[in-house]
Amino acid sequence: MLGVLAGGCALLSPKSEEELLAERRTAAITRAVQLFVQWTGVPPEVKPAPGTATSWTERPIRRRFRQSEALVEVYRLRDYRPLWFERGRISGAGRIALARLERARESGLDSAFYRVPELRKLMARVEPPPARKPQRRASQAPPEEDPLQGLDAPAAARFDATLTDGMLQLAADLMWGRVDPDLMDPEWTLRVVRKSREDLLEVAKEWPASVNEVMNVLEPQHPAYTRMKESLQKYRELARSWNRALPRLLRGNTEIDATSRSGRILAGWLRHLGDLEESGTADPDLQLASAVKRFQQRHGLTPDGILREETLDALGTTLSARVRQLELNLERWRWLPRTLGDRYVVVNIADYSLSLVDLGKERLYSQVLVGKDYLRTPVFSSRVSTLSFNPTWTIPARIAREELEPAVRKDPEALSKRGIRALRKQGGDWVDVPMAEIDWSAESLEHYRVIFRQEPGPRNPLGKVKMLFPNPFDVYLHDSPDKALFKGRDKRQSSGCLRVQRAMSLARELYFIERGVPAGEKQPKVEEDWEEIEAKIETGESWELRYRSDVSVFIVYFTAWADRDGAMQFRKDIYGRDSVLDRWMKL
């Protein structure tokens, strides 16, 4: 019983002076936060004269804070108590949050965008160095101290709100990306993650108890994104130790001589990048040639060891430019859904490549041809819906005017020789239109609804199969009868669609997925059914197979990534999308 009473007495014990002082400081900061966030004015003791304004009251909160709506809601739910102060002083969580903003550069983001320099200056005002106490005689009574002396409540409020705004903005950027691609590029419609203020508020509810844990899970968790972040740190270190461009003396030297001055410079550069693996017994020229081939392979160039102009251009790119390239492509990762699904087709336009991924493993790889500069392949996502065998090709009106009309003027039989028919809808049927009656103007073709259709055959550019997936651009994957195009250096050869070098193999693997056959497994009955499909294709008959399996399609644009071995891969910015994103990232 005495123990219980003793416990009760302890609960009623008066607060210490230190606790009372902490409460007063917290109350002062809370009041300042409320005034600052609600924008109702400033404390009376610092209220400016009419017609003037303090440095922190010059603009409305909507302009000062990027996440103003979420910011106001965060503090309203907390009754305007500061987030990052404890006992009237910056808390440990506040210091962790500030350090997290400074580490935004690890994700390819600029910490200055989250107002880190401003926060550092405010921190100096909120936590000034302790003032020296004036000396006094022993006979003098100690002066009465103001318990709030040294507390700049408006600065503390501004620090707290600015840090919260920076954390909200960083959270938004890690979840959804710094730039909205829909606004930046009308050809970029891949974004599937939609912004929500409620999502931000859910994140903020975990503060200040959990800062790093919460922020870390907001970023993409895909291994490729993690590898790119690691490579970014590596390339920053490389850039700090060597960021100058290679001398012009390398130009014009297609042959490699390891003993020449240019050869020694080239060897030093490739050694710095990790491409030159030296051996004391190997021929220096062969070692250097192997290093050049390794460098070419990492940059999507023909690995022949010859120093052509495109190889010299890649060699001459500074490491600071490569660092920026990595930062831009990390941003593109943040636009992707957090999970790509169990099975998906991913096409990287800048790499001219296609991969069919099944349960995390690559089931098929193929080269692709992409759209020409003036018919650029767009970026989007969809889902495989149809396999079309021996497809007809409905020629776009622009191509009809630019390519077919001149051919007809030279030879009236040019289209029939290529199996192309001009058709007009009459009633419910398509009927042929004589070439002599065609008005090739855009208005006439649209008004009379004349289309040009090429029948299946060896000259049909769609080849034996096309794979359809709904999208607003009428883009699809298809075969190509002209396999020589895949051997050329410039693979921008299509009208926007994607020509697949191994289109029939891709169709086969998709069919096997539809039939439930795991990768690498043989099922005789399914293989026999596919052989029947191949035999039917050879008859020239056109038909479609509706696809029911859940296989997503992602058409992406990455000019830098780290492969599974951790080696950095860089590609040329064929459509100039890096430079556009760079400008938007700096806004």
Coordinates of C-alpha atoms in Angstrom, one line a residue:
M1 CA 0.0 0.0 0.0
L2 CA 2.8 2.4 0.9
G3 CA 4.4 1.6 -2.4
V4 CA 1.3 2.5 -4.3
L5 CA 1.0 5.8 -2.4
A6 CA 4.7 6.5 -3.0
G7 CA 4.1 5.9 -6.7
G8 CA 1.1 8.3 -6.6
C9 CA 3.1 11.0 -4.9
A10 CA 5.8 10.6 -7.6
L11 CA 3.3 11.3 -10.3
L12 CA 2.3 14.6 -8.6
S13 CA 5.8 15.8 -8.2
P14 CA 6.4 19.3 -9.6
K15 CA 8.2 19.7 -12.9
S16 CA 11.8 20.7 -12.9
E17 CA 13.0 24.1 -14.2
E18 CA 14.5 22.4 -17.2
E19 CA 11.2 20.7 -18.1
L20 CA 9.3 24.0 -17.7
L21 CA 11.8 25.8 -19.8
A22 CA 11.5 23.1 -22.6
E23 CA 7.7 23.5 -22.5
R24 CA 7.9 27.3 -22.8
R25 CA 10.3 27.0 -25.7
T26 CA 8.1 24.4 -27.5
A27 CA 5.0 26.5 -26.9
A28 CA 6.7 29.6 -28.4
I29 CA 7.8 27.6 -31.5
T30 CA 4.3 26.1 -31.9
R31 CA 2.8 29.5 -31.9
A32 CA 5.3 30.8 -34.4
V33 CA 4.7 27.7 -36.6
Q34 CA 1.0 28.3 -36.6
L35 CA 1.4 31.9 -37.5
F36 CA 3.9 31.0 -40.2
V37 CA 2.0 28.2 -41.7
Q38 CA -1.5 29.7 -41.6
W39 CA -0.1 33.0 -42.8
T40 CA -2.1 35.0 -40.3
G41 CA 0.7 37.4 -39.4
V42 CA 3.8 37.4 -37.2
P43 CA 4.2 37.5 -33.4
P44 CA 3.4 41.0 -32.1
E45 CA 7.0 41.4 -30.8
V46 CA 8.4 41.1 -34.3
K47 CA 5.4 42.5 -36.3
P48 CA 6.9 44.9 -38.9
A49 CA 5.9 48.5 -39.4
P50 CA 3.1 49.1 -41.9
G51 CA 4.3 48.8 -45.5
T52 CA 7.3 46.7 -44.6
A53 CA 7.9 43.0 -44.4
T54 CA 10.3 40.7 -42.7
S55 CA 12.4 38.3 -44.9
W56 CA 10.1 35.5 -44.2
T57 CA 6.8 37.3 -44.9
E58 CA 7.4 38.6 -48.4
R59 CA 5.4 36.0 -50.3
P60 CA 2.3 33.9 -49.8
I61 CA 2.8 30.4 -48.5
R62 CA 1.5 29.0 -51.8
R63 CA 4.6 30.4 -53.5
R64 CA 7.1 29.8 -50.8
F65 CA 6.4 26.1 -50.4
R66 CA 6.2 23.6 -53.2
Q67 CA 3.9 21.3 -51.2
S68 CA 1.9 24.0 -49.5
E69 CA -1.4 22.1 -49.3
A70 CA 0.1 19.0 -47.8
L71 CA 2.3 21.1 -45.5
V72 CA -0.7 23.0 -44.0
E73 CA -2.6 19.7 -43.5
V74 CA 0.4 18.1 -41.8
Y75 CA 0.6 20.8 -39.2
R76 CA -3.1 21.1 -38.8
L77 CA -3.3 17.4 -37.9
R78 CA -0.5 18.1 -35.3
D79 CA -2.2 21.2 -33.8
Y80 CA 0.8 23.1 -35.3
R81 CA 3.3 21.5 -33.0
P82 CA 6.8 21.5 -34.6
L83 CA 7.9 18.3 -36.3
W84 CA 11.6 18.6 -35.9
F85 CA 12.0 20.1 -32.4
E86 CA 12.2 18.4 -29.1
R87 CA 12.2 20.2 -25.8
G88 CA 12.6 23.4 -27.7
R89 CA 15.7 22.4 -29.7
I90 CA 16.3 20.7 -33.0
S91 CA 15.7 17.0 -32.4
G92 CA 17.8 14.1 -33.5
A93 CA 15.1 13.2 -36.1
G94 CA 15.4 16.8 -37.4
R95 CA 19.1 16.3 -38.0
I96 CA 18.5 13.0 -39.7
A97 CA 15.9 14.6 -41.9
L98 CA 18.3 17.3 -42.9
A99 CA 21.0 14.8 -43.6
R100 CA 18.5 12.8 -45.8
L101 CA 17.8 15.9 -47.9
E102 CA 21.5 16.4 -48.3
R103 CA 21.8 12.8 -49.5
A104 CA 19.2 13.4 -52.3
R105 CA 22.1 13.5 -54.7
E106 CA 22.6 9.7 -54.1
S107 CA 19.3 9.3 -56.1
G108 CA 20.5 11.7 -58.8
L109 CA 18.6 14.7 -57.3
D110 CA 19.9 18.2 -56.5
S111 CA 19.8 18.8 -52.7
A112 CA 19.6 22.5 -53.3
F113 CA 16.1 22.0 -54.7
Y114 CA 15.1 20.9 -51.3
R115 CA 16.5 24.1 -49.8
V116 CA 19.3 22.6 -47.9
P117 CA 21.5 25.8 -48.1
E118 CA 18.6 27.8 -46.7
L119 CA 18.1 25.2 -43.9
R120 CA 21.8 25.4 -43.0
K121 CA 21.6 29.2 -42.6
L122 CA 18.4 28.9 -40.5
M123 CA 20.0 26.3 -38.3
A124 CA 22.7 28.7 -37.4
R125 CA 20.1 31.2 -36.3
V126 CA 18.1 28.6 -34.4
E127 CA 21.2 27.2 -32.7
P128 CA 23.6 30.0 -32.3
P129 CA 26.9 29.3 -30.5
P130 CA 26.6 29.9 -26.7
A131 CA 27.3 33.5 -25.7
R132 CA 30.1 34.2 -23.3
K133 CA 28.8 35.1 -19.8
P134 CA 29.9 38.6 -18.6
Q135 CA 32.2 38.5 -15.7
R136 CA 30.8 39.9 -12.4
R137 CA 32.1 40.6 -8.9
A138 CA 31.4 38.2 -6.2
S139 CA 29.4 40.8 -4.3
Q140 CA 27.0 41.3 -7.3
A141 CA 23.8 39.3 -7.5
P142 CA 23.4 37.2 -10.6
P143 CA 21.2 38.9 -13.3
E144 CA 17.7 37.6 -13.8
E145 CA 17.8 35.4 -17.0
D146 CA 15.0 35.3 -19.6
P147 CA 14.0 31.6 -20.0
L148 CA 13.5 32.2 -23.7
Q149 CA 16.8 34.1 -24.2
G150 CA 18.5 33.0 -27.4
L151 CA 15.4 31.5 -28.9
D152 CA 14.5 32.9 -32.3
A153 CA 11.0 31.5 -32.5
P154 CA 10.2 32.8 -36.0
A155 CA 13.4 31.3 -37.3
A156 CA 12.7 28.1 -35.6
A157 CA 9.2 28.0 -37.2
R158 CA 10.6 28.8 -40.6
F159 CA 13.3 26.0 -40.1
D160 CA 10.6 23.5 -39.1
A161 CA 8.2 24.3 -41.9
T162 CA 11.0 24.5 -44.5
L163 CA 12.4 21.2 -43.5
T164 CA 8.9 19.6 -43.6
D165 CA 8.4 21.1 -47.1
G166 CA 11.7 19.7 -48.3
M167 CA 10.9 16.3 -46.9
L168 CA 7.5 16.3 -48.5
Q169 CA 9.0 17.4 -51.9
L170 CA 11.7 14.8 -51.7
A171 CA 9.1 12.1 -50.8
A172 CA 7.0 13.2 -53.8
D173 CA 10.0 13.1 -56.1
L174 CA 11.1 9.7 -55.0
M175 CA 7.6 8.3 -55.4
W176 CA 6.6 10.0 -58.7
G177 CA 9.7 11.6 -60.2
R178 CA 11.0 15.2 -60.2
V179 CA 9.5 15.9 -63.6
D180 CA 6.0 15.1 -64.9
P181 CA 6.7 13.4 -68.2
D182 CA 3.1 14.0 -69.4
L183 CA 3.8 17.7 -69.4
M184 CA 7.4 17.4 -70.8
D185 CA 6.8 15.2 -73.8
P186 CA 3.4 14.3 -75.6
E187 CA 5.1 11.1 -76.9
W188 CA 5.7 9.9 -73.3
T189 CA 2.6 8.3 -71.8
L190 CA 4.1 5.5 -69.9
R191 CA 3.5 7.0 -66.5
V192 CA 1.1 4.8 -64.4
V193 CA 1.8 6.1 -60.9
R194 CA -0.6 9.0 -60.2
K195 CA 0.2 11.7 -57.6
S196 CA -2.0 11.9 -54.5
R197 CA -1.8 14.4 -51.6
E198 CA -3.2 11.6 -49.4
D199 CA -0.2 9.4 -50.2
L200 CA 2.1 12.2 -49.1
L201 CA 0.1 12.7 -45.9
E202 CA 0.4 9.0 -45.1
V203 CA 4.2 9.3 -45.5
A204 CA 4.3 12.3 -43.2
K205 CA 2.4 10.4 -40.5
E206 CA 5.5 8.3 -40.0
W207 CA 7.6 11.4 -39.1
P208 CA 9.5 12.1 -37.0
A209 CA 9.7 8.6 -35.6
S210 CA 10.9 7.0 -38.9
V211 CA 12.7 9.1 -41.4
N212 CA 15.3 7.0 -43.3
E213 CA 13.2 3.9 -43.2
V214 CA 10.2 5.6 -44.7
M215 CA 12.1 7.5 -47.4
N216 CA 14.1 4.5 -48.5
V217 CA 11.0 2.4 -49.4
L218 CA 9.6 5.2 -51.5
E219 CA 12.2 4.7 -54.2
P220 CA 12.0 2.0 -56.8
Q221 CA 13.1 -1.3 -55.3
H222 CA 14.0 -2.9 -58.6
P223 CA 17.6 -4.3 -58.6
A224 CA 18.4 -2.3 -61.8
Y225 CA 17.6 1.0 -60.0
T226 CA 19.8 0.0 -57.1
R227 CA 22.7 -0.9 -59.4
M228 CA 22.3 2.5 -61.2
K229 CA 22.5 4.3 -57.8
E230 CA 25.7 2.4 -57.0
S231 CA 27.2 3.2 -60.4
L232 CA 26.3 6.9 -60.0
Q233 CA 28.5 7.1 -56.9
K234 CA 31.3 5.2 -58.7
Y235 CA 31.2 7.6 -61.7
R236 CA 31.2 10.6 -59.4
E237 CA 34.4 9.3 -57.9
L238 CA 35.9 8.7 -61.4
A239 CA 34.9 12.2 -62.5
R240 CA 36.6 13.7 -59.5
S241 CA 39.9 12.1 -60.3
W242 CA 39.7 12.5 -64.1
N243 CA 37.1 14.7 -65.9
R244 CA 39.0 16.2 -68.7
A245 CA 38.2 15.3 -72.3
L246 CA 40.6 13.2 -74.4
P247 CA 43.0 15.1 -76.5
R248 CA 42.2 15.7 -80.2
L249 CA 45.3 13.8 -81.2
L250 CA 43.3 10.6 -81.1
R251 CA 41.2 11.8 -84.0
G252 CA 42.1 10.3 -87.3
N253 CA 43.8 7.3 -85.7
T254 CA 41.8 4.2 -86.6
E255 CA 44.6 1.8 -85.9
I256 CA 45.7 1.1 -82.4
D257 CA 49.4 1.5 -81.4
A258 CA 49.9 1.0 -77.7
T259 CA 53.4 2.4 -77.8
S260 CA 52.5 5.8 -79.3
R261 CA 51.6 8.8 -77.3
S262 CA 47.9 8.6 -78.3
G263 CA 47.9 4.9 -77.5
R264 CA 49.3 5.5 -74.0
I265 CA 46.7 8.2 -73.3
L266 CA 43.9 5.9 -74.6
A267 CA 45.2 3.1 -72.4
G268 CA 45.2 5.4 -69.3
W269 CA 41.6 6.4 -70.0
L270 CA 40.4 2.8 -70.5
R271 CA 42.3 1.7 -67.4
H272 CA 40.5 4.5 -65.5
L273 CA 37.1 3.3 -66.8
G274 CA 37.9 -0.3 -65.9
D275 CA 37.9 -1.6 -69.5
L276 CA 41.6 -2.3 -69.7
E277 CA 42.7 -5.5 -68.0
E278 CA 46.5 -5.7 -68.3
S279 CA 48.5 -8.9 -68.3
G280 CA 52.3 -8.9 -68.2
T281 CA 52.5 -11.6 -70.9
A282 CA 49.9 -10.4 -73.4
D283 CA 50.8 -8.2 -76.4
P284 CA 50.1 -4.5 -75.5
D285 CA 48.4 -3.8 -78.8
L286 CA 46.1 -6.8 -78.4
Q287 CA 45.3 -5.8 -74.8
L288 CA 44.4 -2.3 -75.9
A289 CA 42.3 -3.6 -78.8
S290 CA 40.4 -5.9 -76.4
A291 CA 39.8 -2.9 -74.1
V292 CA 38.5 -0.8 -76.9
K293 CA 36.1 -3.7 -77.9
R294 CA 34.9 -3.9 -74.3
F295 CA 34.3 -0.2 -74.3
Q296 CA 32.4 -0.4 -77.6
Q297 CA 30.2 -3.2 -76.3
R298 CA 29.3 -1.1 -73.2
H299 CA 28.3 1.8 -75.5
G300 CA 26.2 -0.2 -78.0
L301 CA 28.8 0.1 -80.8
T302 CA 30.1 -2.6 -83.1
P303 CA 32.9 -4.3 -81.0
D304 CA 35.6 -4.4 -83.7
G305 CA 38.4 -2.5 -82.0
I306 CA 38.5 0.1 -84.7
L307 CA 38.6 3.8 -83.6
R308 CA 35.8 5.1 -85.9
E309 CA 34.2 8.5 -85.4
E310 CA 31.3 7.1 -83.3
T311 CA 33.8 5.3 -81.0
L312 CA 35.9 8.4 -80.6
D313 CA 32.8 10.5 -79.8
A314 CA 31.9 8.0 -77.0
L315 CA 35.5 8.0 -75.8
G316 CA 35.5 11.8 -75.8
T317 CA 32.4 12.2 -73.6
T318 CA 33.5 13.6 -70.2
L319 CA 32.7 11.7 -67.0
S320 CA 30.6 14.6 -65.7
A321 CA 28.4 14.2 -68.7
R322 CA 28.1 10.5 -67.9
V323 CA 27.2 11.3 -64.3
R324 CA 24.4 13.6 -65.6
Q325 CA 23.2 10.8 -68.0
L326 CA 22.9 8.5 -65.0
E327 CA 20.9 11.1 -63.0
L328 CA 18.5 11.5 -65.9
N329 CA 17.9 7.8 -66.3
L330 CA 17.4 7.3 -62.6
E331 CA 14.6 9.9 -63.0
R332 CA 13.0 7.7 -65.7
W333 CA 13.0 4.7 -63.4
R334 CA 10.9 6.7 -60.9
W335 CA 8.2 7.1 -63.6
L336 CA 7.8 3.3 -63.9
P337 CA 5.3 1.2 -61.9
R338 CA 7.0 -0.3 -58.8
T339 CA 6.4 -3.8 -60.2
L340 CA 6.5 -4.7 -63.8
G341 CA 4.7 -8.0 -63.4
D342 CA 5.6 -11.6 -63.6
R343 CA 5.8 -11.6 -67.4
Y344 CA 6.4 -8.7 -69.7
V345 CA 8.0 -7.5 -72.9
V346 CA 10.3 -4.5 -72.5
V347 CA 11.6 -2.6 -75.5
N348 CA 14.4 -0.1 -75.0
I349 CA 14.2 2.3 -77.9
A350 CA 17.7 3.8 -77.4
D351 CA 19.2 0.4 -77.3
Y352 CA 17.3 -1.1 -80.2
S353 CA 16.6 -4.1 -78.0
L354 CA 13.6 -6.2 -76.9
S355 CA 13.5 -8.7 -73.9
L356 CA 10.7 -11.1 -73.0
V357 CA 11.0 -11.5 -69.2
D358 CA 9.4 -14.5 -67.5
L359 CA 9.5 -14.7 -63.7
G360 CA 12.6 -12.5 -63.5
K361 CA 14.6 -14.3 -66.2
E362 CA 15.1 -13.3 -69.8
R363 CA 13.2 -15.8 -71.9
L364 CA 14.0 -14.2 -75.3
Y365 CA 16.2 -11.3 -76.6
S366 CA 16.0 -9.6 -80.0
Q367 CA 17.2 -6.5 -81.8
V368 CA 14.5 -4.1 -83.0
L369 CA 14.3 -1.3 -85.5
V370 CA 12.7 1.9 -84.2
G371 CA 11.1 5.0 -85.7
K372 CA 13.0 7.5 -87.8
D373 CA 13.7 10.9 -86.4
Y374 CA 10.6 12.4 -87.9
L375 CA 8.5 9.4 -86.9
R376 CA 9.8 8.7 -83.4
T377 CA 8.6 5.7 -81.5
P378 CA 6.6 6.9 -78.5
V379 CA 7.0 5.7 -74.9
F380 CA 4.0 3.9 -73.3
S381 CA 2.8 0.7 -71.7
S382 CA 0.1 -1.8 -72.6
R383 CA -0.7 -5.5 -72.6
V384 CA -0.5 -8.1 -75.4
S385 CA -4.0 -8.6 -76.8
T386 CA -3.6 -10.3 -80.3
L387 CA -1.2 -12.3 -82.4
S388 CA -1.9 -11.6 -86.1
F389 CA -0.4 -14.1 -88.6
N390 CA 0.2 -13.1 -92.2
P391 CA -1.1 -9.6 -91.5
T392 CA -2.2 -7.1 -94.0
W393 CA -0.7 -3.6 -93.8
T394 CA -3.0 -0.6 -93.9
I395 CA -0.6 2.1 -95.1
P396 CA -0.8 5.5 -93.3
A397 CA -2.2 8.3 -95.4
R398 CA 1.0 10.4 -95.0
I399 CA 3.2 7.5 -96.3
A400 CA 0.7 7.0 -99.1
R401 CA 1.0 10.6 -100.3
E402 CA 4.8 10.8 -99.9
E403 CA 5.8 7.4 -101.2
L404 CA 3.0 5.8 -103.2
E405 CA 1.9 8.7 -105.3
P406 CA 5.4 9.3 -106.8
A407 CA 5.6 5.6 -107.6
V408 CA 2.2 5.5 -109.3
R409 CA 3.1 8.6 -111.4
K410 CA 6.2 6.7 -112.7
D411 CA 4.4 3.4 -113.1
P412 CA 0.6 3.1 -112.9
E413 CA 1.1 -0.7 -112.1
A414 CA 3.5 0.0 -109.3
L415 CA 1.1 -0.7 -106.5
S416 CA -0.5 -3.8 -107.9
K417 CA 3.0 -5.2 -108.4
R418 CA 3.6 -4.8 -104.7
G419 CA 0.2 -6.3 -103.7
I420 CA -1.2 -2.9 -102.6
R421 CA -4.9 -2.1 -103.2
A422 CA -6.7 1.2 -102.9
L423 CA -10.0 0.6 -101.1
R424 CA -13.1 2.6 -100.3
K425 CA -16.0 1.6 -98.0
Q426 CA -19.2 1.2 -99.8
G427 CA -22.1 0.1 -97.7
G428 CA -20.6 -2.5 -95.4
D429 CA -17.9 -3.7 -97.8
W430 CA -14.5 -2.5 -99.0
V431 CA -14.4 -2.1 -102.8
D432 CA -11.4 -1.4 -105.0
V433 CA -10.7 2.1 -106.3
P434 CA -9.1 2.5 -109.8
M435 CA -5.7 4.3 -109.5
A436 CA -6.8 6.8 -112.2
E437 CA -9.7 8.0 -110.0
I438 CA -7.6 8.7 -106.8
D439 CA -7.2 12.3 -105.7
W440 CA -4.0 12.1 -103.6
S441 CA -4.7 15.3 -101.5
A442 CA -5.0 14.7 -97.8
E443 CA -8.5 16.2 -97.7
S444 CA -9.8 13.9 -100.5
L445 CA -8.3 10.8 -99.0
E446 CA -9.9 11.5 -95.7
H447 CA -13.2 12.7 -97.1
Y448 CA -13.7 9.7 -99.4
R449 CA -12.1 7.4 -96.8
V450 CA -9.7 5.8 -99.2
I451 CA -7.2 3.5 -97.7
F452 CA -4.2 1.6 -99.1
R453 CA -3.8 -2.0 -98.0
Q454 CA -0.9 -4.3 -98.8
E455 CA -1.8 -8.0 -98.9
P456 CA 0.3 -10.6 -97.1
G457 CA 3.4 -11.7 -99.0
P458 CA 7.2 -11.5 -99.2
R459 CA 7.1 -7.7 -99.9
N460 CA 4.7 -6.9 -97.0
P461 CA 6.9 -5.0 -94.5
L462 CA 5.0 -6.6 -91.5
G463 CA 6.3 -10.0 -92.5
K464 CA 4.7 -13.1 -91.1
V465 CA 3.4 -11.9 -87.7
K466 CA 2.5 -8.8 -85.8
M467 CA 1.7 -8.5 -82.1
L468 CA -0.9 -6.0 -81.0
F469 CA -1.5 -4.2 -77.8
P470 CA -3.9 -1.3 -77.3
N471 CA -2.4 2.2 -77.5
P472 CA -3.3 5.6 -78.9
F473 CA -0.4 5.6 -81.3
D474 CA -1.3 2.5 -83.4
V475 CA 2.2 1.1 -82.6
Y476 CA 2.8 -2.6 -82.6
L477 CA 5.6 -5.2 -82.8
H478 CA 6.0 -7.0 -86.1
D479 CA 8.2 -9.1 -88.3
S480 CA 10.3 -7.8 -91.2
P481 CA 11.2 -9.5 -94.4
D482 CA 14.3 -7.3 -94.9
K483 CA 16.7 -8.8 -92.3
A484 CA 19.6 -6.9 -93.7
L485 CA 18.3 -3.7 -92.0
F486 CA 19.3 -5.2 -88.6
K487 CA 23.0 -5.3 -89.7
G488 CA 23.2 -1.6 -90.3
R489 CA 24.5 0.9 -87.8
D490 CA 21.5 3.1 -87.9
K491 CA 18.5 1.2 -86.7
R492 CA 16.0 4.0 -87.0
Q493 CA 14.3 2.5 -90.0
S494 CA 10.6 2.2 -89.2
S495 CA 7.6 4.5 -89.4
G496 CA 7.1 4.4 -85.6
C497 CA 6.3 0.8 -85.1
L498 CA 8.9 -1.8 -83.9
R499 CA 10.4 -4.3 -86.3
V500 CA 11.5 -7.3 -84.4
Q501 CA 14.5 -9.3 -85.7
R502 CA 13.3 -12.6 -84.0
A503 CA 9.6 -11.9 -84.4
M504 CA 8.6 -15.5 -85.1
S505 CA 10.6 -16.7 -82.0
L506 CA 8.9 -14.0 -79.9
A507 CA 5.4 -15.1 -81.2
R508 CA 6.4 -18.7 -80.4
E509 CA 7.4 -17.9 -76.8
L510 CA 4.2 -15.9 -76.3
Y511 CA 2.2 -18.8 -77.6
F512 CA 4.0 -21.2 -75.2
I513 CA 3.2 -18.8 -72.3
E514 CA -0.4 -18.8 -73.4
R515 CA -0.4 -22.6 -73.2
G516 CA 1.3 -22.6 -69.8
V517 CA 4.7 -23.9 -70.9
P518 CA 7.5 -22.7 -68.5
A519 CA 10.7 -21.4 -70.1
G520 CA 13.0 -24.1 -71.4
E521 CA 10.5 -26.9 -70.8
K522 CA 9.4 -29.1 -73.7
Q523 CA 5.8 -30.2 -74.1
P524 CA 5.3 -32.3 -77.3
K525 CA 1.6 -31.5 -77.7
V526 CA 2.2 -27.7 -77.6
E527 CA 5.2 -28.0 -79.9
E528 CA 3.0 -30.0 -82.4
D529 CA 0.3 -27.3 -82.3
W530 CA 2.9 -24.6 -83.0
E531 CA 4.2 -26.6 -86.0
E532 CA 0.7 -26.6 -87.3
I533 CA 0.5 -22.8 -86.9
E534 CA 3.8 -22.5 -88.8
A535 CA 2.5 -24.7 -91.6
K536 CA -0.7 -22.6 -91.8
I537 CA 1.5 -19.4 -92.1
E538 CA 3.2 -20.8 -95.1
T539 CA -0.2 -21.1 -96.9
G540 CA -0.5 -17.3 -96.8
E541 CA -3.8 -17.3 -95.0
S542 CA -4.4 -14.4 -92.6
W543 CA -5.9 -15.0 -89.1
E544 CA -5.7 -13.8 -85.6
L545 CA -5.2 -15.4 -82.2
R546 CA -6.7 -13.6 -79.2
Y547 CA -4.2 -13.5 -76.4
R548 CA -5.6 -14.1 -72.9
S549 CA -2.4 -14.4 -70.8
D550 CA -1.3 -11.4 -68.7
V551 CA 1.9 -10.2 -70.5
S552 CA 2.6 -6.5 -70.2
V553 CA 4.4 -4.4 -72.8
F554 CA 6.7 -1.5 -71.8
I555 CA 8.2 0.7 -74.5
V556 CA 10.9 2.6 -72.7
Y557 CA 13.8 5.0 -73.4
F558 CA 16.9 4.4 -71.3
T559 CA 20.3 5.8 -72.4
A560 CA 22.2 4.5 -69.3
W561 CA 21.8 1.5 -67.1
A562 CA 23.9 -1.0 -65.1
D563 CA 23.7 -4.6 -66.4
R564 CA 23.4 -7.7 -64.2
D565 CA 27.2 -7.8 -63.8
G566 CA 27.3 -4.2 -62.7
A567 CA 29.0 -2.9 -65.9
M568 CA 27.7 0.5 -67.0
Q569 CA 26.0 0.6 -70.4
F570 CA 25.6 3.9 -72.2
R571 CA 23.7 4.6 -75.4
K572 CA 23.4 7.5 -77.8
D573 CA 20.5 9.9 -77.1
I574 CA 19.0 9.2 -80.6
Y575 CA 15.9 11.3 -80.1
G576 CA 17.4 14.1 -78.0
R577 CA 15.2 13.2 -75.0
D578 CA 18.0 13.5 -72.6
S579 CA 18.6 17.1 -73.4
V580 CA 14.9 17.9 -73.0
L581 CA 14.7 16.1 -69.6
D582 CA 17.9 17.9 -68.5
R583 CA 16.3 21.3 -69.0
W584 CA 13.1 20.2 -67.2
M585 CA 15.1 18.8 -64.2
K586 CA 16.8 22.2 -63.8
L587 CA 13.5 24.2 -63.7

